[in-house]
Amino acid sequence: MSAADRFADGLYGLGWSTVKKLPEPVAARLGRSIADAVWKRRGKGVRRLEANYARVVPGASPQRLAELSRAGMRSYLRYWMESFRLPAWSAERVRTGFEAKGLHHLTEGLASGRGVVLALPHLANWDLAGAWVTTKLQTPFTTVAERLKPESLYDRFVAYREGLGMEVLPHSGGAAFGTLARRLRDGGLVCLVADRDLSASGVEVDFFGEPARMPAGPALLAQQTGALLLPVTLWYDDSPVMKGRVHPPIEVPGSGTRAEKTSVMTQALADAFATGIAEHPEDWHMLQRLWLADLDTAKGPS
């Protein structure tokens, strides 16, 4: 393991071991302080966040983009502070930590026995939403985690999410897809973060007026298993309770090739994501390049 990998692993380990012991108000203040310090440094991630917000809020002045990026970093650090503390939250704190609109789309879908795919963008705290599903709804689900470096850091993330009641699969192509399909055919729940895919298999979509790529997995799983595909968007307000919306199901088109159906469904998913992001841009934690024009300029992802 390189020195940088050891540092990253140690830093996250310190967060999980220390922050979860702090009183919640103290952890919240710490998160805001760290966010403001990082924002003032104007590093690569903050500049990229502002560039992404410029597409989400067209015509925004430099001052408005700076305000958004500061709020965005505070939201991002709130996500981390909550995530570090989640394993120490009581079941009651988890149950009362999230409120969802449109929940009937999920509960009725599960009750039908056909399986449900929940697809989310990087909004607010998707881990808290997942913990709420396993705790409040008492519904286990399966998800996929991207392999992180070092391997020990990936193992920490997997152990953390499994401790919240999730089944976590490595992002390893067909093997993960096959397991997800089996869970859905058994009437289960699959949750996927699905607003960024830089691979050759990504589906090109129009996102805030420009081309980007998003993963084909959610649409393909719905087609192949008959599962319901539901977009979900999340946001924070001034309260300790995160909010969310389960959007109406995305239907499989009645005609067209598999690729054509996948394209239509993934575009519908992108449109639902865009609605939630436009309403709460500061809670979209996209600190990487996303749009194809940015990737072309950089000669590859970063």
PDB file of C-alpha atoms in Angstrom:
ATOM      1  CA  MET A   1       0.000   0.000   0.000  1.00  0.00           C
ATOM      2  CA  SER A   2       1.340   3.436  -0.945  1.00  0.00           C
ATOM      3  CA  ALA A   3       1.781   6.239   1.558  1.00  0.00           C
ATOM      4  CA  ALA A   4      -1.161   8.096  -0.006  1.00  0.00           C
ATOM      5  CA  ASP A   5      -3.366   5.017   0.292  1.00  0.00           C
ATOM      6  CA  ARG A   6      -2.372   4.516   3.922  1.00  0.00           C
ATOM      7  CA  PHE A   7      -3.145   8.171   4.630  1.00  0.00           C
ATOM      8  CA  ALA A   8      -6.595   7.937   2.988  1.00  0.00           C
ATOM      9  CA  ASP A   9      -7.432   4.737   4.838  1.00  0.00           C
ATOM     10  CA  GLY A  10      -6.254   6.161   8.136  1.00  0.00           C
ATOM     11  CA  LEU A  11      -8.189   9.386   7.619  1.00  0.00           C
ATOM     12  CA  TYR A  12     -11.470   7.592   6.974  1.00  0.00           C
ATOM     13  CA  GLY A  13     -10.785   5.204   9.818  1.00  0.00           C
ATOM     14  CA  LEU A  14     -10.295   8.176  12.127  1.00  0.00           C
ATOM     15  CA  GLY A  15     -13.586   9.643  10.952  1.00  0.00           C
ATOM     16  CA  TRP A  16     -15.550   6.460  11.602  1.00  0.00           C
ATOM     17  CA  SER A  17     -13.920   5.894  14.989  1.00  0.00           C
ATOM     18  CA  THR A  18     -13.973   9.478  16.273  1.00  0.00           C
ATOM     19  CA  VAL A  19     -16.819  11.430  14.688  1.00  0.00           C
ATOM     20  CA  LYS A  20     -19.436   8.835  15.608  1.00  0.00           C
ATOM     21  CA  LYS A  21     -18.615   9.453  19.276  1.00  0.00           C
ATOM     22  CA  LEU A  22     -19.289  13.192  19.056  1.00  0.00           C
ATOM     23  CA  PRO A  23     -22.635  14.689  20.092  1.00  0.00           C
ATOM     24  CA  GLU A  24     -24.681  15.398  16.985  1.00  0.00           C
ATOM     25  CA  PRO A  25     -24.566  19.237  17.263  1.00  0.00           C
ATOM     26  CA  VAL A  26     -20.782  19.097  17.678  1.00  0.00           C
ATOM     27  CA  ALA A  27     -20.397  16.861  14.645  1.00  0.00           C
ATOM     28  CA  ALA A  28     -22.614  19.201  12.614  1.00  0.00           C
ATOM     29  CA  ARG A  29     -20.533  22.245  13.565  1.00  0.00           C
ATOM     30  CA  LEU A  30     -17.334  20.372  12.784  1.00  0.00           C
ATOM     31  CA  GLY A  31     -18.666  19.467   9.363  1.00  0.00           C
ATOM     32  CA  ARG A  32     -19.559  23.071   8.559  1.00  0.00           C
ATOM     33  CA  SER A  33     -16.137  24.272   9.718  1.00  0.00           C
ATOM     34  CA  ILE A  34     -14.311  21.733   7.557  1.00  0.00           C
ATOM     35  CA  ALA A  35     -16.556  22.540   4.594  1.00  0.00           C
ATOM     36  CA  ASP A  36     -15.893  26.267   4.875  1.00  0.00           C
ATOM     37  CA  ALA A  37     -12.140  25.718   5.173  1.00  0.00           C
ATOM     38  CA  VAL A  38     -12.078  23.492   2.092  1.00  0.00           C
ATOM     39  CA  TRP A  39     -14.285  25.923   0.171  1.00  0.00           C
ATOM     40  CA  LYS A  40     -11.979  28.858   0.922  1.00  0.00           C
ATOM     41  CA  ARG A  41      -9.008  26.947  -0.501  1.00  0.00           C
ATOM     42  CA  ARG A  42     -10.727  26.842  -3.913  1.00  0.00           C
ATOM     43  CA  GLY A  43      -9.265  23.444  -4.739  1.00  0.00           C
ATOM     44  CA  LYS A  44      -9.986  21.278  -7.759  1.00  0.00           C
ATOM     45  CA  GLY A  45     -13.140  19.718  -6.297  1.00  0.00           C
ATOM     46  CA  VAL A  46     -14.698  23.072  -5.381  1.00  0.00           C
ATOM     47  CA  ARG A  47     -13.945  24.529  -8.802  1.00  0.00           C
ATOM     48  CA  ARG A  48     -15.445  21.473 -10.490  1.00  0.00           C
ATOM     49  CA  LEU A  49     -18.541  21.716  -8.276  1.00  0.00           C
ATOM     50  CA  GLU A  50     -19.042  25.328  -9.364  1.00  0.00           C
ATOM     51  CA  ALA A  51     -18.575  24.408 -13.033  1.00  0.00           C
ATOM     52  CA  ASN A  52     -21.233  21.714 -12.671  1.00  0.00           C
ATOM     53  CA  TYR A  53     -23.581  24.102 -10.892  1.00  0.00           C
ATOM     54  CA  ALA A  54     -23.134  26.569 -13.768  1.00  0.00           C
ATOM     55  CA  ARG A  55     -24.957  24.080 -16.013  1.00  0.00           C
ATOM     56  CA  VAL A  56     -27.641  23.341 -13.429  1.00  0.00           C
ATOM     57  CA  VAL A  57     -28.319  27.046 -12.766  1.00  0.00           C
ATOM     58  CA  PRO A  58     -27.759  28.717 -16.156  1.00  0.00           C
ATOM     59  CA  GLY A  59     -27.117  32.424 -16.024  1.00  0.00           C
ATOM     60  CA  ALA A  60     -25.983  32.324 -12.389  1.00  0.00           C
ATOM     61  CA  SER A  61     -23.511  35.081 -11.530  1.00  0.00           C
ATOM     62  CA  PRO A  62     -20.041  34.239 -10.174  1.00  0.00           C
ATOM     63  CA  GLN A  63     -21.255  35.365  -6.756  1.00  0.00           C
ATOM     64  CA  ARG A  64     -24.269  33.044  -6.951  1.00  0.00           C
ATOM     65  CA  LEU A  65     -22.075  30.119  -8.021  1.00  0.00           C
ATOM     66  CA  ALA A  66     -19.717  30.815  -5.125  1.00  0.00           C
ATOM     67  CA  GLU A  67     -22.655  30.836  -2.712  1.00  0.00           C
ATOM     68  CA  LEU A  68     -23.895  27.571  -4.194  1.00  0.00           C
ATOM     69  CA  SER A  69     -20.512  25.884  -3.964  1.00  0.00           C
ATOM     70  CA  ARG A  70     -20.141  26.911  -0.326  1.00  0.00           C
ATOM     71  CA  ALA A  71     -23.600  25.523   0.446  1.00  0.00           C
ATOM     72  CA  GLY A  72     -22.706  22.461  -1.620  1.00  0.00           C
ATOM     73  CA  MET A  73     -19.573  21.759   0.402  1.00  0.00           C
ATOM     74  CA  ARG A  74     -21.550  22.153   3.623  1.00  0.00           C
ATOM     75  CA  SER A  75     -24.100  19.667   2.310  1.00  0.00           C
ATOM     76  CA  TYR A  76     -21.310  17.296   1.262  1.00  0.00           C
ATOM     77  CA  LEU A  77     -19.702  17.425   4.706  1.00  0.00           C
ATOM     78  CA  ARG A  78     -23.103  16.952   6.337  1.00  0.00           C
ATOM     79  CA  TYR A  79     -23.318  13.735   4.319  1.00  0.00           C
ATOM     80  CA  TRP A  80     -19.936  12.586   5.665  1.00  0.00           C
ATOM     81  CA  MET A  81     -20.636  13.589   9.264  1.00  0.00           C
ATOM     82  CA  GLU A  82     -23.960  11.752   9.191  1.00  0.00           C
ATOM     83  CA  SER A  83     -22.401   8.734   7.528  1.00  0.00           C
ATOM     84  CA  PHE A  84     -19.624   8.527  10.097  1.00  0.00           C
ATOM     85  CA  ARG A  85     -22.248   8.669  12.853  1.00  0.00           C
ATOM     86  CA  LEU A  86     -24.922   6.441  11.307  1.00  0.00           C
ATOM     87  CA  PRO A  87     -23.597   3.188  12.815  1.00  0.00           C
ATOM     88  CA  ALA A  88     -24.037   4.768  16.261  1.00  0.00           C
ATOM     89  CA  TRP A  89     -27.560   6.073  15.635  1.00  0.00           C
ATOM     90  CA  SER A  90     -30.381   4.347  17.427  1.00  0.00           C
ATOM     91  CA  ALA A  91     -33.073   2.649  15.374  1.00  0.00           C
ATOM     92  CA  GLU A  92     -35.462   5.415  16.421  1.00  0.00           C
ATOM     93  CA  ARG A  93     -33.045   8.131  15.242  1.00  0.00           C
ATOM     94  CA  VAL A  94     -32.794   6.434  11.848  1.00  0.00           C
ATOM     95  CA  ARG A  95     -36.587   6.028  11.590  1.00  0.00           C
ATOM     96  CA  THR A  96     -37.147   9.722  12.323  1.00  0.00           C
ATOM     97  CA  GLY A  97     -34.195  10.971  10.268  1.00  0.00           C
ATOM     98  CA  PHE A  98     -35.884  10.803   6.876  1.00  0.00           C
ATOM     99  CA  GLU A  99     -39.267  11.686   5.381  1.00  0.00           C
ATOM    100  CA  ALA A 100     -40.306  10.594   1.893  1.00  0.00           C
ATOM    101  CA  LYS A 101     -43.014  11.793  -0.460  1.00  0.00           C
ATOM    102  CA  GLY A 102     -44.477   9.365  -2.983  1.00  0.00           C
ATOM    103  CA  LEU A 103     -43.568   6.402  -0.793  1.00  0.00           C
ATOM    104  CA  HIS A 104     -46.587   4.481  -2.056  1.00  0.00           C
ATOM    105  CA  HIS A 105     -44.791   3.908  -5.353  1.00  0.00           C
ATOM    106  CA  LEU A 106     -42.206   1.846  -3.457  1.00  0.00           C
ATOM    107  CA  THR A 107     -44.476   0.055  -0.983  1.00  0.00           C
ATOM    108  CA  GLU A 108     -47.059  -0.860  -3.608  1.00  0.00           C
ATOM    109  CA  GLY A 109     -44.333  -2.051  -5.956  1.00  0.00           C
ATOM    110  CA  LEU A 110     -42.842  -4.308  -3.301  1.00  0.00           C
ATOM    111  CA  ALA A 111     -46.275  -5.589  -2.322  1.00  0.00           C
ATOM    112  CA  SER A 112     -46.901  -6.613  -5.926  1.00  0.00           C
ATOM    113  CA  GLY A 113     -43.982  -9.023  -5.730  1.00  0.00           C
ATOM    114  CA  ARG A 114     -42.452  -7.881  -9.023  1.00  0.00           C
ATOM    115  CA  GLY A 115     -39.276  -6.402  -7.553  1.00  0.00           C
ATOM    116  CA  VAL A 116     -38.235  -2.740  -7.446  1.00  0.00           C
ATOM    117  CA  VAL A 117     -35.160  -0.838  -8.669  1.00  0.00           C
ATOM    118  CA  LEU A 118     -34.586   2.478  -6.893  1.00  0.00           C
ATOM    119  CA  ALA A 119     -32.205   4.739  -8.833  1.00  0.00           C
ATOM    120  CA  LEU A 120     -30.713   7.835  -7.200  1.00  0.00           C
ATOM    121  CA  PRO A 121     -28.300  10.636  -8.091  1.00  0.00           C
ATOM    122  CA  HIS A 122     -25.560  11.837  -5.718  1.00  0.00           C
ATOM    123  CA  LEU A 123     -28.031  13.960  -3.747  1.00  0.00           C
ATOM    124  CA  ALA A 124     -27.904  14.497   0.043  1.00  0.00           C
ATOM    125  CA  ASN A 125     -27.321  11.221   1.947  1.00  0.00           C
ATOM    126  CA  TRP A 126     -28.234   8.059   0.067  1.00  0.00           C
ATOM    127  CA  ASP A 127     -26.754   5.938   2.874  1.00  0.00           C
ATOM    128  CA  LEU A 128     -29.218   7.428   5.368  1.00  0.00           C
ATOM    129  CA  ALA A 129     -32.068   6.761   2.946  1.00  0.00           C
ATOM    130  CA  GLY A 130     -30.877   3.155   2.684  1.00  0.00           C
ATOM    131  CA  ALA A 131     -30.633   2.752   6.449  1.00  0.00           C
ATOM    132  CA  TRP A 132     -34.173   4.153   6.728  1.00  0.00           C
ATOM    133  CA  VAL A 133     -35.457   1.565   4.247  1.00  0.00           C
ATOM    134  CA  THR A 134     -33.911  -1.317   6.200  1.00  0.00           C
ATOM    135  CA  THR A 135     -34.974   0.106   9.580  1.00  0.00           C
ATOM    136  CA  LYS A 136     -38.303   1.886   9.081  1.00  0.00           C
ATOM    137  CA  LEU A 137     -39.643  -0.268   6.251  1.00  0.00           C
ATOM    138  CA  GLN A 138     -37.759  -3.362   7.473  1.00  0.00           C
ATOM    139  CA  THR A 139     -36.928  -4.151   3.863  1.00  0.00           C
ATOM    140  CA  PRO A 140     -33.465  -5.491   2.996  1.00  0.00           C
ATOM    141  CA  PHE A 141     -31.970  -4.496  -0.337  1.00  0.00           C
ATOM    142  CA  THR A 142     -28.970  -5.079  -2.560  1.00  0.00           C
ATOM    143  CA  THR A 143     -26.641  -2.414  -3.910  1.00  0.00           C
ATOM    144  CA  VAL A 144     -23.327  -2.117  -5.722  1.00  0.00           C
ATOM    145  CA  ALA A 145     -20.172  -0.395  -4.493  1.00  0.00           C
ATOM    146  CA  GLU A 146     -17.368   0.821  -6.718  1.00  0.00           C
ATOM    147  CA  ARG A 147     -14.026  -0.681  -5.775  1.00  0.00           C
ATOM    148  CA  LEU A 148     -11.954   1.940  -3.991  1.00  0.00           C
ATOM    149  CA  LYS A 149      -8.217   2.157  -3.494  1.00  0.00           C
ATOM    150  CA  PRO A 150      -6.747   1.097  -1.195  1.00  0.00           C
ATOM    151  CA  GLU A 151      -8.601  -2.209  -0.847  1.00  0.00           C
ATOM    152  CA  SER A 152      -8.785  -1.696   2.911  1.00  0.00           C
ATOM    153  CA  LEU A 153     -10.825   1.480   2.340  1.00  0.00           C
ATOM    154  CA  TYR A 154     -13.233  -0.405   0.095  1.00  0.00           C
ATOM    155  CA  ASP A 155     -13.545  -3.053   2.816  1.00  0.00           C
ATOM    156  CA  ARG A 156     -14.409  -0.330   5.331  1.00  0.00           C
ATOM    157  CA  PHE A 157     -17.196   0.983   3.099  1.00  0.00           C
ATOM    158  CA  VAL A 158     -18.597  -2.489   2.526  1.00  0.00           C
ATOM    159  CA  ALA A 159     -18.542  -3.337   6.227  1.00  0.00           C
ATOM    160  CA  TYR A 160     -20.161   0.008   7.052  1.00  0.00           C
ATOM    161  CA  ARG A 161     -23.010  -0.460   4.569  1.00  0.00           C
ATOM    162  CA  GLU A 162     -23.530  -4.091   5.501  1.00  0.00           C
ATOM    163  CA  GLY A 163     -23.765  -2.931   9.110  1.00  0.00           C
ATOM    164  CA  LEU A 164     -26.690  -0.752   8.022  1.00  0.00           C
ATOM    165  CA  GLY A 165     -28.495  -3.788   6.643  1.00  0.00           C
ATOM    166  CA  MET A 166     -27.499  -3.647   2.978  1.00  0.00           C
ATOM    167  CA  GLU A 167     -26.200  -6.444   0.771  1.00  0.00           C
ATOM    168  CA  VAL A 168     -23.218  -4.927  -1.044  1.00  0.00           C
ATOM    169  CA  LEU A 169     -21.835  -6.323  -4.296  1.00  0.00           C
ATOM    170  CA  PRO A 170     -18.572  -5.236  -5.919  1.00  0.00           C
ATOM    171  CA  HIS A 171     -18.937  -3.388  -9.204  1.00  0.00           C
ATOM    172  CA  SER A 172     -17.668  -6.242 -11.323  1.00  0.00           C
ATOM    173  CA  GLY A 173     -19.749  -6.207 -14.469  1.00  0.00           C
ATOM    174  CA  GLY A 174     -21.821  -9.255 -15.323  1.00  0.00           C
ATOM    175  CA  ALA A 175     -21.440 -11.033 -11.994  1.00  0.00           C
ATOM    176  CA  ALA A 176     -23.032  -8.148 -10.095  1.00  0.00           C
ATOM    177  CA  PHE A 177     -25.745  -7.721 -12.735  1.00  0.00           C
ATOM    178  CA  GLY A 178     -26.700 -11.395 -12.529  1.00  0.00           C
ATOM    179  CA  THR A 179     -27.056 -11.277  -8.752  1.00  0.00           C
ATOM    180  CA  LEU A 180     -29.131  -8.095  -8.925  1.00  0.00           C
ATOM    181  CA  ALA A 181     -31.418  -9.721 -11.506  1.00  0.00           C
ATOM    182  CA  ARG A 182     -31.938 -12.750  -9.271  1.00  0.00           C
ATOM    183  CA  ARG A 183     -32.844 -10.559  -6.304  1.00  0.00           C
ATOM    184  CA  LEU A 184     -35.408  -8.711  -8.406  1.00  0.00           C
ATOM    185  CA  ARG A 185     -36.946 -11.878  -9.835  1.00  0.00           C
ATOM    186  CA  ASP A 186     -37.421 -12.987  -6.229  1.00  0.00           C
ATOM    187  CA  GLY A 187     -39.415  -9.800  -5.601  1.00  0.00           C
ATOM    188  CA  GLY A 188     -36.566  -8.000  -3.850  1.00  0.00           C
ATOM    189  CA  LEU A 189     -35.316  -4.417  -3.774  1.00  0.00           C
ATOM    190  CA  VAL A 190     -32.224  -3.073  -5.544  1.00  0.00           C
ATOM    191  CA  CYS A 191     -30.866   0.455  -4.945  1.00  0.00           C
ATOM    192  CA  LEU A 192     -28.347   2.040  -7.340  1.00  0.00           C
ATOM    193  CA  VAL A 193     -26.651   5.445  -7.501  1.00  0.00           C
ATOM    194  CA  ALA A 194     -27.007   6.135 -11.208  1.00  0.00           C
ATOM    195  CA  ASP A 195     -26.112   9.659 -12.338  1.00  0.00           C
ATOM    196  CA  ARG A 196     -22.563   9.092 -13.623  1.00  0.00           C
ATOM    197  CA  ASP A 197     -21.089   6.451 -15.922  1.00  0.00           C
ATOM    198  CA  LEU A 198     -17.833   7.085 -17.746  1.00  0.00           C
ATOM    199  CA  SER A 199     -17.564   3.603 -19.209  1.00  0.00           C
ATOM    200  CA  ALA A 200     -18.101   2.633 -22.829  1.00  0.00           C
ATOM    201  CA  SER A 201     -21.413   1.027 -21.807  1.00  0.00           C
ATOM    202  CA  GLY A 202     -22.858   4.283 -20.495  1.00  0.00           C
ATOM    203  CA  VAL A 203     -26.020   5.559 -22.177  1.00  0.00           C
ATOM    204  CA  GLU A 204     -25.822   9.041 -23.648  1.00  0.00           C
ATOM    205  CA  VAL A 205     -28.545  11.341 -22.305  1.00  0.00           C
ATOM    206  CA  ASP A 206     -29.449  14.999 -22.522  1.00  0.00           C
ATOM    207  CA  PHE A 207     -28.777  16.403 -19.061  1.00  0.00           C
ATOM    208  CA  PHE A 208     -29.492  20.077 -18.456  1.00  0.00           C
ATOM    209  CA  GLY A 209     -29.232  20.651 -22.206  1.00  0.00           C
ATOM    210  CA  GLU A 210     -25.902  18.916 -22.827  1.00  0.00           C
ATOM    211  CA  PRO A 211     -24.857  15.309 -23.458  1.00  0.00           C
ATOM    212  CA  ALA A 212     -23.687  13.157 -20.543  1.00  0.00           C
ATOM    213  CA  ARG A 213     -23.559   9.413 -19.892  1.00  0.00           C
ATOM    214  CA  MET A 214     -25.507   7.482 -17.288  1.00  0.00           C
ATOM    215  CA  PRO A 215     -25.457   3.773 -16.508  1.00  0.00           C
ATOM    216  CA  ALA A 216     -27.656   1.385 -18.462  1.00  0.00           C
ATOM    217  CA  GLY A 217     -28.058  -0.986 -15.504  1.00  0.00           C
ATOM    218  CA  PRO A 218     -31.306   0.304 -13.968  1.00  0.00           C
ATOM    219  CA  ALA A 219     -33.172   0.253 -17.296  1.00  0.00           C
ATOM    220  CA  LEU A 220     -31.742  -3.123 -18.327  1.00  0.00           C
ATOM    221  CA  LEU A 221     -32.656  -4.691 -14.984  1.00  0.00           C
ATOM    222  CA  ALA A 222     -36.232  -3.430 -15.266  1.00  0.00           C
ATOM    223  CA  GLN A 223     -36.528  -4.781 -18.792  1.00  0.00           C
ATOM    224  CA  GLN A 224     -35.042  -8.191 -18.072  1.00  0.00           C
ATOM    225  CA  THR A 225     -36.795  -8.892 -14.779  1.00  0.00           C
ATOM    226  CA  GLY A 226     -40.096  -7.017 -15.004  1.00  0.00           C
ATOM    227  CA  ALA A 227     -39.120  -4.980 -11.934  1.00  0.00           C
ATOM    228  CA  LEU A 228     -40.482  -1.495 -11.312  1.00  0.00           C
ATOM    229  CA  LEU A 229     -37.969   1.304 -11.988  1.00  0.00           C
ATOM    230  CA  LEU A 230     -38.408   4.235  -9.587  1.00  0.00           C
ATOM    231  CA  PRO A 231     -36.266   7.398  -9.564  1.00  0.00           C
ATOM    232  CA  VAL A 232     -35.591   8.872  -6.119  1.00  0.00           C
ATOM    233  CA  THR A 233     -34.332  12.354  -5.282  1.00  0.00           C
ATOM    234  CA  LEU A 234     -33.195  13.582  -1.869  1.00  0.00           C
ATOM    235  CA  TRP A 235     -32.546  16.938  -0.253  1.00  0.00           C
ATOM    236  CA  TYR A 236     -31.764  18.674   3.007  1.00  0.00           C
ATOM    237  CA  ASP A 237     -33.591  21.578   4.590  1.00  0.00           C
ATOM    238  CA  ASP A 238     -32.864  23.487   7.790  1.00  0.00           C
ATOM    239  CA  SER A 239     -34.083  20.613   9.978  1.00  0.00           C
ATOM    240  CA  PRO A 240     -32.178  17.487  11.093  1.00  0.00           C
ATOM    241  CA  VAL A 241     -34.572  15.419   8.964  1.00  0.00           C
ATOM    242  CA  MET A 242     -33.566  14.657   5.375  1.00  0.00           C
ATOM    243  CA  LYS A 243     -36.350  14.797   2.795  1.00  0.00           C
ATOM    244  CA  GLY A 244     -36.931  12.715  -0.318  1.00  0.00           C
ATOM    245  CA  ARG A 245     -39.302  11.920  -3.152  1.00  0.00           C
ATOM    246  CA  VAL A 246     -40.037   8.599  -4.831  1.00  0.00           C
ATOM    247  CA  HIS A 247     -41.004   9.555  -8.380  1.00  0.00           C
ATOM    248  CA  PRO A 248     -43.600   7.683 -10.471  1.00  0.00           C
ATOM    249  CA  PRO A 249     -42.348   4.540 -12.206  1.00  0.00           C
ATOM    250  CA  ILE A 250     -40.526   4.674 -15.526  1.00  0.00           C
ATOM    251  CA  GLU A 251     -42.330   2.296 -17.846  1.00  0.00           C
ATOM    252  CA  VAL A 252     -40.648   0.003 -20.350  1.00  0.00           C
ATOM    253  CA  PRO A 253     -41.535   1.236 -23.886  1.00  0.00           C
ATOM    254  CA  GLY A 254     -43.898  -1.039 -25.757  1.00  0.00           C
ATOM    255  CA  SER A 255     -41.778  -1.159 -28.880  1.00  0.00           C
ATOM    256  CA  GLY A 256     -38.184  -0.798 -30.025  1.00  0.00           C
ATOM    257  CA  THR A 257     -34.947  -2.714 -29.644  1.00  0.00           C
ATOM    258  CA  ARG A 258     -33.426  -3.331 -26.228  1.00  0.00           C
ATOM    259  CA  ALA A 259     -30.933  -0.521 -26.867  1.00  0.00           C
ATOM    260  CA  GLU A 260     -33.709   1.862 -27.910  1.00  0.00           C
ATOM    261  CA  LYS A 261     -35.802   1.023 -24.852  1.00  0.00           C
ATOM    262  CA  THR A 262     -32.766   1.444 -22.602  1.00  0.00           C
ATOM    263  CA  SER A 263     -32.055   4.855 -24.133  1.00  0.00           C
ATOM    264  CA  VAL A 264     -35.636   6.069 -23.602  1.00  0.00           C
ATOM    265  CA  MET A 265     -35.774   4.811 -20.023  1.00  0.00           C
ATOM    266  CA  THR A 266     -32.364   6.201 -19.063  1.00  0.00           C
ATOM    267  CA  GLN A 267     -33.340   9.590 -20.494  1.00  0.00           C
ATOM    268  CA  ALA A 268     -36.493   9.522 -18.362  1.00  0.00           C
ATOM    269  CA  LEU A 269     -34.317   8.712 -15.353  1.00  0.00           C
ATOM    270  CA  ALA A 270     -32.009  11.630 -16.189  1.00  0.00           C
ATOM    271  CA  ASP A 271     -35.022  13.940 -16.466  1.00  0.00           C
ATOM    272  CA  ALA A 272     -36.261  12.901 -13.007  1.00  0.00           C
ATOM    273  CA  PHE A 273     -32.784  13.425 -11.567  1.00  0.00           C
ATOM    274  CA  ALA A 274     -32.590  16.862 -13.217  1.00  0.00           C
ATOM    275  CA  THR A 275     -35.888  17.871 -11.607  1.00  0.00           C
ATOM    276  CA  GLY A 276     -34.593  17.059  -8.118  1.00  0.00           C
ATOM    277  CA  ILE A 277     -31.159  18.574  -8.719  1.00  0.00           C
ATOM    278  CA  ALA A 278     -32.597  21.812 -10.125  1.00  0.00           C
ATOM    279  CA  GLU A 279     -34.787  22.176  -7.029  1.00  0.00           C
ATOM    280  CA  HIS A 280     -31.888  21.562  -4.627  1.00  0.00           C
ATOM    281  CA  PRO A 281     -28.610  22.089  -6.520  1.00  0.00           C
ATOM    282  CA  GLU A 282     -26.571  22.613  -3.351  1.00  0.00           C
ATOM    283  CA  ASP A 283     -27.321  19.024  -2.294  1.00  0.00           C
ATOM    284  CA  TRP A 284     -25.896  17.496  -5.490  1.00  0.00           C
ATOM    285  CA  HIS A 285     -22.440  16.282  -4.536  1.00  0.00           C
ATOM    286  CA  MET A 286     -20.897  16.041  -7.998  1.00  0.00           C
ATOM    287  CA  LEU A 287     -17.274  17.060  -7.537  1.00  0.00           C
ATOM    288  CA  GLN A 288     -16.125  15.222 -10.690  1.00  0.00           C
ATOM    289  CA  ARG A 289     -16.455  15.795 -14.407  1.00  0.00           C
ATOM    290  CA  LEU A 290     -19.755  14.538 -15.799  1.00  0.00           C
ATOM    291  CA  TRP A 291     -20.646  16.142 -19.126  1.00  0.00           C
ATOM    292  CA  LEU A 292     -19.005  14.797 -22.273  1.00  0.00           C
ATOM    293  CA  ALA A 293     -17.702  18.224 -23.242  1.00  0.00           C
ATOM    294  CA  ASP A 294     -15.707  18.383 -20.005  1.00  0.00           C
ATOM    295  CA  LEU A 295     -14.368  14.868 -20.480  1.00  0.00           C
ATOM    296  CA  ASP A 296     -13.248  15.677 -24.028  1.00  0.00           C
ATOM    297  CA  THR A 297     -11.503  18.810 -22.823  1.00  0.00           C
ATOM    298  CA  ALA A 298      -9.660  16.850 -20.154  1.00  0.00           C
ATOM    299  CA  LYS A 299      -8.798  13.994 -22.547  1.00  0.00           C
ATOM    300  CA  GLY A 300     -10.399  11.588 -20.092  1.00  0.00           C
ATOM    301  CA  PRO A 301     -12.216  11.451 -16.757  1.00  0.00           C
ATOM    302  CA  SER A 302     -11.019  13.116 -13.603  1.00  0.00           C
TER     303      SER A 302
END
